[in-house]
XYZ file of C-alpha atoms in Angstrom:
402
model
C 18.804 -51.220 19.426
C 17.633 -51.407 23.041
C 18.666 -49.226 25.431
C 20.268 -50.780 28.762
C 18.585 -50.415 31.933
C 20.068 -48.163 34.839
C 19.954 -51.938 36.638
C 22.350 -53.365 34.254
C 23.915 -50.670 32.977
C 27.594 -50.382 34.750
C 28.929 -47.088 35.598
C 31.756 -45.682 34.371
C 35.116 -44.684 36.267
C 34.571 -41.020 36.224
C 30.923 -41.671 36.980
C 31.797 -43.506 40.686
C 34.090 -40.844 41.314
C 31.510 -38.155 41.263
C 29.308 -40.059 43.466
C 32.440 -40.690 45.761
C 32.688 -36.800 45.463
C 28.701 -35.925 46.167
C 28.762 -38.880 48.932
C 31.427 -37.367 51.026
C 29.980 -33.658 51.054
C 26.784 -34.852 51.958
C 28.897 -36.395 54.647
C 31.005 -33.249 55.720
C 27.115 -31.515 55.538
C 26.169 -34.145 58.341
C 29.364 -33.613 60.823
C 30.324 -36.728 59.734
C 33.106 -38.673 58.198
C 32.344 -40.650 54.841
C 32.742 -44.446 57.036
C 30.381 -42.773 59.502
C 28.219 -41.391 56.929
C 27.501 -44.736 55.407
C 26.935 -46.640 58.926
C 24.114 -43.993 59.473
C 22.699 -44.314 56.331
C 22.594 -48.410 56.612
C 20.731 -47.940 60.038
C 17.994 -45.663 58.581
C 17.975 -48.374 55.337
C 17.538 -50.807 58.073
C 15.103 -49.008 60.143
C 12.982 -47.954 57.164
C 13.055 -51.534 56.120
C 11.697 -52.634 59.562
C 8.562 -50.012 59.196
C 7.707 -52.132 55.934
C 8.409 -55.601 57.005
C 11.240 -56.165 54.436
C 14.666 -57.252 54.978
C 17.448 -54.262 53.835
C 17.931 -56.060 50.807
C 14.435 -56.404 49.647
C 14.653 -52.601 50.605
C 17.052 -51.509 48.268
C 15.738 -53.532 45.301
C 12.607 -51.776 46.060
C 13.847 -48.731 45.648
C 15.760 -49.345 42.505
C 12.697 -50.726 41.072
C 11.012 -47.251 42.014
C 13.882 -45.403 40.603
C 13.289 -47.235 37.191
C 9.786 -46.798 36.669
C 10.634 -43.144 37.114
C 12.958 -43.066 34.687
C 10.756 -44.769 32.220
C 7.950 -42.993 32.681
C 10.134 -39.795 32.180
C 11.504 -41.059 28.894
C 7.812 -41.793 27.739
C 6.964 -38.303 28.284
C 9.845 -36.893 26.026
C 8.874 -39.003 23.490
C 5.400 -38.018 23.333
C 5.976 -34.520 23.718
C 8.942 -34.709 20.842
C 5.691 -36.520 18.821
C 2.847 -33.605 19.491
C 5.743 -30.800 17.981
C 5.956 -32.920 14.908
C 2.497 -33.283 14.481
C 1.665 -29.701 14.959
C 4.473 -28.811 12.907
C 3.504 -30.644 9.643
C -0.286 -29.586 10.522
C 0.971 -26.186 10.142
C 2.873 -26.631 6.959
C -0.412 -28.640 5.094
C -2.399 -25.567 6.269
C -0.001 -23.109 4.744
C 0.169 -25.474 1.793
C -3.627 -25.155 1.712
C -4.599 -21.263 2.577
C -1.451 -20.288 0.540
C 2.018 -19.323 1.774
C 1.487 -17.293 4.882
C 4.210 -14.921 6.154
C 5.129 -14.846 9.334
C 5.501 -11.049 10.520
C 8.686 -10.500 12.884
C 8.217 -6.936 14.122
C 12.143 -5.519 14.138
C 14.547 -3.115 11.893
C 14.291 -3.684 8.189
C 16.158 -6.087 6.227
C 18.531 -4.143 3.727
C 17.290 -6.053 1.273
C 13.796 -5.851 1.973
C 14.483 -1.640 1.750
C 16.482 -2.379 -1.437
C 13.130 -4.177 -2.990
C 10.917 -1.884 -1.587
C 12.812 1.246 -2.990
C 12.993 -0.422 -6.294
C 9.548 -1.027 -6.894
C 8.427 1.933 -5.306
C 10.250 3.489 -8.670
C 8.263 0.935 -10.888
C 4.627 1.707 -12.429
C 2.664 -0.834 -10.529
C -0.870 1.346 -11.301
C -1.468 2.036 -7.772
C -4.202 3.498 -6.808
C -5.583 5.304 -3.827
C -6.817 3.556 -0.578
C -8.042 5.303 2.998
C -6.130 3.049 5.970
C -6.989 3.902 8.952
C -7.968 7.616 7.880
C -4.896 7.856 5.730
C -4.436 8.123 2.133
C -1.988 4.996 0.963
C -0.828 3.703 -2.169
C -2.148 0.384 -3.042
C -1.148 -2.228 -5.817
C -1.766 -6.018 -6.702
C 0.797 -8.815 -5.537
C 0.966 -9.918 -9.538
C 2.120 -6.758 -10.961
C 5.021 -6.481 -8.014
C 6.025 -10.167 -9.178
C 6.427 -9.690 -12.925
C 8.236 -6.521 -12.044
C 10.789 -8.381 -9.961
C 10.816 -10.682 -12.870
C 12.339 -8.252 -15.711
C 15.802 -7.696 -17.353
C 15.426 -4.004 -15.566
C 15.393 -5.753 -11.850
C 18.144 -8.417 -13.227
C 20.204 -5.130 -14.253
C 19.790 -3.784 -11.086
C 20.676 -6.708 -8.468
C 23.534 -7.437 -10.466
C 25.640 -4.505 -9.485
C 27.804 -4.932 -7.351
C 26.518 -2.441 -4.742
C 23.138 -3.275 -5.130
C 21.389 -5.265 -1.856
C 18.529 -6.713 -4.172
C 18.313 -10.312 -3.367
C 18.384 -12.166 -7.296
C 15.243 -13.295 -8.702
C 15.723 -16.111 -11.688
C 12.597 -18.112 -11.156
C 8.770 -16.931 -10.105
C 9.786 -18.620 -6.653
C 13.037 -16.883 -5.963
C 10.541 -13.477 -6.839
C 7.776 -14.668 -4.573
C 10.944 -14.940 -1.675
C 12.452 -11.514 -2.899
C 8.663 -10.368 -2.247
C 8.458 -11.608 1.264
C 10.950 -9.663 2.809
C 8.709 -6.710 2.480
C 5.358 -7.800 5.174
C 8.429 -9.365 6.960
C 9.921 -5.854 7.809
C 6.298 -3.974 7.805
C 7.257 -2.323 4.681
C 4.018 -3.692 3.063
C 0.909 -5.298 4.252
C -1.793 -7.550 2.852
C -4.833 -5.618 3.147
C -8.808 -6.311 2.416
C -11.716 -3.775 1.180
C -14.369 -2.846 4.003
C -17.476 -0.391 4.396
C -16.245 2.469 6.525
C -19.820 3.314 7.630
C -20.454 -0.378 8.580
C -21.693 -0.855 12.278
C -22.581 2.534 12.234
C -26.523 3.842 12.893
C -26.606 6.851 9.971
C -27.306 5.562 6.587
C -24.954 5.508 3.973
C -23.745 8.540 1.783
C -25.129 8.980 -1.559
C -22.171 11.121 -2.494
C -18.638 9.092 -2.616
C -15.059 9.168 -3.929
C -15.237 6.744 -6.994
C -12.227 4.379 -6.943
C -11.293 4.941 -3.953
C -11.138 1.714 -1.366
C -11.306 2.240 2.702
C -9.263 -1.179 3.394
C -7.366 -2.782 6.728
C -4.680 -4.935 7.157
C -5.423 -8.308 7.802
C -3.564 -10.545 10.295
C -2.813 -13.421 7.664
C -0.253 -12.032 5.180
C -1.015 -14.421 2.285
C 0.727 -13.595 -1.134
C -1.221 -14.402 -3.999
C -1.834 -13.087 -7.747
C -5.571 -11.318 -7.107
C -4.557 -9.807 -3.470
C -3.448 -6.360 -2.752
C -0.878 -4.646 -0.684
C -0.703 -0.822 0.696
C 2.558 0.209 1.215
C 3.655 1.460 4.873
C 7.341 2.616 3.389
C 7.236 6.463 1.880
C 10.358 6.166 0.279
C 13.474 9.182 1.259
C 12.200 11.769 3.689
C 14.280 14.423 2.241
C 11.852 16.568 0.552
C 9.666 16.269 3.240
C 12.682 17.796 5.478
C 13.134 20.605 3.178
C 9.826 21.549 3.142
C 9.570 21.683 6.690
C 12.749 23.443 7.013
C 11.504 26.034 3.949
C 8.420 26.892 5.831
C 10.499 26.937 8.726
C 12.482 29.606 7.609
C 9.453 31.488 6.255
C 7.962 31.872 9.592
C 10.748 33.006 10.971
C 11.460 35.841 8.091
C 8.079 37.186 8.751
C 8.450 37.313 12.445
C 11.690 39.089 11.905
C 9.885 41.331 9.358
C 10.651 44.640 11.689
C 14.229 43.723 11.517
C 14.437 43.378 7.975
C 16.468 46.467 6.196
C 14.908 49.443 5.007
C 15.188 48.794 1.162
C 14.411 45.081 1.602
C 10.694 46.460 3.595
C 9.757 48.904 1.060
C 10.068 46.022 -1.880
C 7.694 43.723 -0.286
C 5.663 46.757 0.402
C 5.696 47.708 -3.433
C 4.885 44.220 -4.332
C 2.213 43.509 -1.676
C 0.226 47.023 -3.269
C 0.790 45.165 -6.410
C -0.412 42.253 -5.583
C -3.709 43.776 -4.025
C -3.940 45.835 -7.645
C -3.947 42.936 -9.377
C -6.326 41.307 -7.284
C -8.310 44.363 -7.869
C -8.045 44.405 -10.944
C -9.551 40.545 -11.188
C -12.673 41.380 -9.219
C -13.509 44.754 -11.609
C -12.659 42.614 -14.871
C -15.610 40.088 -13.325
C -17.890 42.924 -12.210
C -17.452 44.550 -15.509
C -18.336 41.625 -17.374
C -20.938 40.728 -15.225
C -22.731 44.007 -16.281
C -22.136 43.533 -20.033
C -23.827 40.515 -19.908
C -26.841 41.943 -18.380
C -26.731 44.690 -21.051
C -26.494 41.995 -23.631
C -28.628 39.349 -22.226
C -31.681 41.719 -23.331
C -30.192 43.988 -26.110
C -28.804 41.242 -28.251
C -29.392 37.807 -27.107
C -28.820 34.845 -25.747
C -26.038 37.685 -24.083
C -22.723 38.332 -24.644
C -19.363 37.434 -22.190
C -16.298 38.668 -21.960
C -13.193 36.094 -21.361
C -15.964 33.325 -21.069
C -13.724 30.539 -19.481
C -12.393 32.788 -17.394
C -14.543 30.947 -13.913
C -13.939 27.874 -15.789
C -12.018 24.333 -15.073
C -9.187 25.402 -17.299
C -5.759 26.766 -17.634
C -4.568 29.846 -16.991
C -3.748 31.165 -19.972
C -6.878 29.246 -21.985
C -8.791 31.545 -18.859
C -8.387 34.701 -21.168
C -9.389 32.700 -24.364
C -10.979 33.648 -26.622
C -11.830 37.082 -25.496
C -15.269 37.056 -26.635
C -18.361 34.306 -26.763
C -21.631 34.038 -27.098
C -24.140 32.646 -23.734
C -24.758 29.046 -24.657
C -27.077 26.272 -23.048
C -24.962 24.032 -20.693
C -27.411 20.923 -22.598
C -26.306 22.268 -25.481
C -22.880 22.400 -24.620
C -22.645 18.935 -23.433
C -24.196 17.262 -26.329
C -22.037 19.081 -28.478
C -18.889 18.034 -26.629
C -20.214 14.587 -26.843
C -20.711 14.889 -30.174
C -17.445 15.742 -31.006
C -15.857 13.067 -29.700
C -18.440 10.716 -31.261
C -17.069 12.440 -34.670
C -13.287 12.176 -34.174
C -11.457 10.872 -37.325
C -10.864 7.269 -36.945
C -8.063 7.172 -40.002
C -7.220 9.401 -42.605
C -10.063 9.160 -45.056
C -12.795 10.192 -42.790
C -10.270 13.179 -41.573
C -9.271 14.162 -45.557
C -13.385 14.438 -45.978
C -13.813 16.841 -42.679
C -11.454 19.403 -44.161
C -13.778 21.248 -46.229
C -16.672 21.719 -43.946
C -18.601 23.048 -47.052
C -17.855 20.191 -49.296
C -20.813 18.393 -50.098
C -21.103 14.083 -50.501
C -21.729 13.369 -54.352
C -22.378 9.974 -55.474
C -20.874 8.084 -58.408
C -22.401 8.413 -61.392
C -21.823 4.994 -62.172
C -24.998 4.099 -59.478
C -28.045 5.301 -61.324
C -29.660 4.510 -58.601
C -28.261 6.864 -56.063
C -29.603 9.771 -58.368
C -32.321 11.101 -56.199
C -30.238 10.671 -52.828
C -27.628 12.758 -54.371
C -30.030 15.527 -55.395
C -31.870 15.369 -52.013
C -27.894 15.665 -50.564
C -26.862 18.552 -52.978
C -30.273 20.694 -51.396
C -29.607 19.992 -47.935
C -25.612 20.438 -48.203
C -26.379 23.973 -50.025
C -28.978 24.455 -46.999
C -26.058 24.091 -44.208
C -23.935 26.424 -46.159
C -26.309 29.219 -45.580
C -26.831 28.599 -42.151
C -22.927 28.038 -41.819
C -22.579 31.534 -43.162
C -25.701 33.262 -41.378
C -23.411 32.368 -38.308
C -19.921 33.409 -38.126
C -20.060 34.641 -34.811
C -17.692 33.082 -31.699
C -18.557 30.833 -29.458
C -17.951 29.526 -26.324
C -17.857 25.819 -26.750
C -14.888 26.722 -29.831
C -12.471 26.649 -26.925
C -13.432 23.357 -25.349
C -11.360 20.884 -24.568
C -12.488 16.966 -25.263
């Protein structure tokens, strides 16, 4: 349907009567009445007219003529400039379509929601694992394990109560949206692995932490399957307010120490010397041992110790077992260790056959040919007895943990 021209298009009653309106302040602006108004403006018409060499009406369908080009030139320009924003906008949904679904990030409080999802799966094993971000340690995870856990009966148990703010999942798209609130409200970010020393003139370390990625976030927050996330939200602050308030308070009793009552100053004093005699104690244990091995080391060796794991990468109480050992070989040790987990029972027939350590493997008699392998195995079983009982002594490596 065409649209009319401001040439043929009549106005309307309340139309004229704003002009009327405008046309007789414009006339009260001048000094002038409205009839007077109009008179003037026909002689400048006219004299304007004259300049040109056109009569007044020629004039004035000049000017109309000017009036509608501008309008339709103004028109044209909406319309092209309504086209370019629909262009750009489907350009930018085929490239989200293309690169993924990008989230835009909208800096601001956090959604409730987005706090409800991120406390929930903050309580979920996602197998996160340590990252450095910016010289912090964060926890990261993998986009696919935070969708499957927005997809189980525990996360449909939880949204459906009634004071629960967990948006409901029942589809993988309705999980991907659940996921988005949290990049929307910076409560996780897409991030990338990078070199920390890259750029830098040293040469990289031989020595690193293994498993341990040194990432940064990246501006596009896609969300796909194989990507990762760090999370920015800690969870409750609470402990982290009572430990700050604890050592608070600790400061502040040892400050006050001289104000402290009698009784209360000799008790710490008591357990302070006790604390220093155990201490003490410690270091004369590991001088005393010290010099026992020495003794031993030449008197009866390879040298005896006393508590053996007790420098060792063990617990405290396994520290002051057994009390005794023999010095062994730290090769020795090792391949031993090894050894033993190589041997470890894989089902209960190979375990029933380690619980006489002297038994010895006979063959059936049924397999005449196995004759001379089982008399070659009786000799050498009956030759690890004797060296199993030539050494009953303790040793270090009984203790040892796989």
């Amino acid at each position: 349907m065409a649209t009319p021209s401001p040439s043929t298009q009549k106005p309307t009653p309340q139309q004229i009567a704003a002009m009327q309106q405008q046309f007789a302040a414009e006339a009260q602006k001048k000094g002038m009445t409205p009839q007077e108004y109009a008179n003037w403006q026909r002689q400048q018409f006219a004299a304007d007219a004259a300049k040109q060499g056109l009569s007044v009406e020629q004039y004035v369908e000049k000017l109309k003529a000017q009036a509608l080009q501008q309008h339709q030139q103004k028109l044209a320009q909406q319309q092209q400039q309504q086209q370019q924003t629909q262009h750009l906008h489907t350009a930018q949904q085929g490239q989200g379509q293309q690169e993924g679904q990008q989230v835009p990030i909208n800096p601001g409080a956090p959604d409730p929601a987005a706090l409800a999802v991120a406390k929930w799966l903050r309580g979920q094993d996602l197998k996160s694992r340590t990252c450095i971000l910016n010289g912090q340690r964060k926890d990261m995870f993998k986009v696919k394990r935070a969708l499957r856990a927005l997809q189980t009966p525990a996360y449909q148990k939880a949204s459906n109560k009634k004071s629960s703010a967990l948006p409901p999942v029942t589809s993988p798209s309705s999980a991907l949206e659940a996921f988005k609130l949290l990049p929307l409200s910076l409560l996780a970010l897409r991030v990338t692995k990078i070199d920390p020393h890259e750029g830098h003139g040293h040469a990289k370390p031989q020595k690193r932490t293994k498993g341990v990625w040194t990432v940064r976030i990246e501006q596009q927050q896609e969300i796909r399957d194989d990507l990762h996330y760090v999370w920015l939200y800690e969870g409750p602050q609470w402990k982290q307010k009572v430990y700050a308030g604890g050592a608070l308070a600790a400061i502040m009793a040892v400050v006050m120490f001289p104000l402290w009552p009698v009784k209360l100053r000799l008790g710490v004093w008591y357990l302070s010397m006790g604390m220093l005699g155990l201490i003490g104690l410690f270091f004369a244990m590991a001088i005393v041992r010290l010099i026992l091995f020495c003794v031993t080391v030449f008197a009866v060796p390879p040298g005896l110790w006393l508590y053996p794991n007790l420098f060792e990468d063990v617990g405290f109480f396994d520290s002051f077992r057994p009390v005794w050992g023999w010095q062994e070989d730290k090769k020795k040790k090792t391949r031993k260790a090894k050894k033993g987990r190589a041997d470890k029972p894989a089902n209960g027939k190979i375990e029933s056959s380690r619980s006489d350590p002297n038994a010895i493997p006979i063959s059936s008699a049924s397999d005449p040919a196995n004759t001379s392998s089982t008399t070659s195995a009786i000799h050498s079983g009956a030759a690890a007895l004797t060296a199993t009982r030539r050494d009953l002594t303790a040793r270090i490596e009984e203790v040892e943990e796989d």
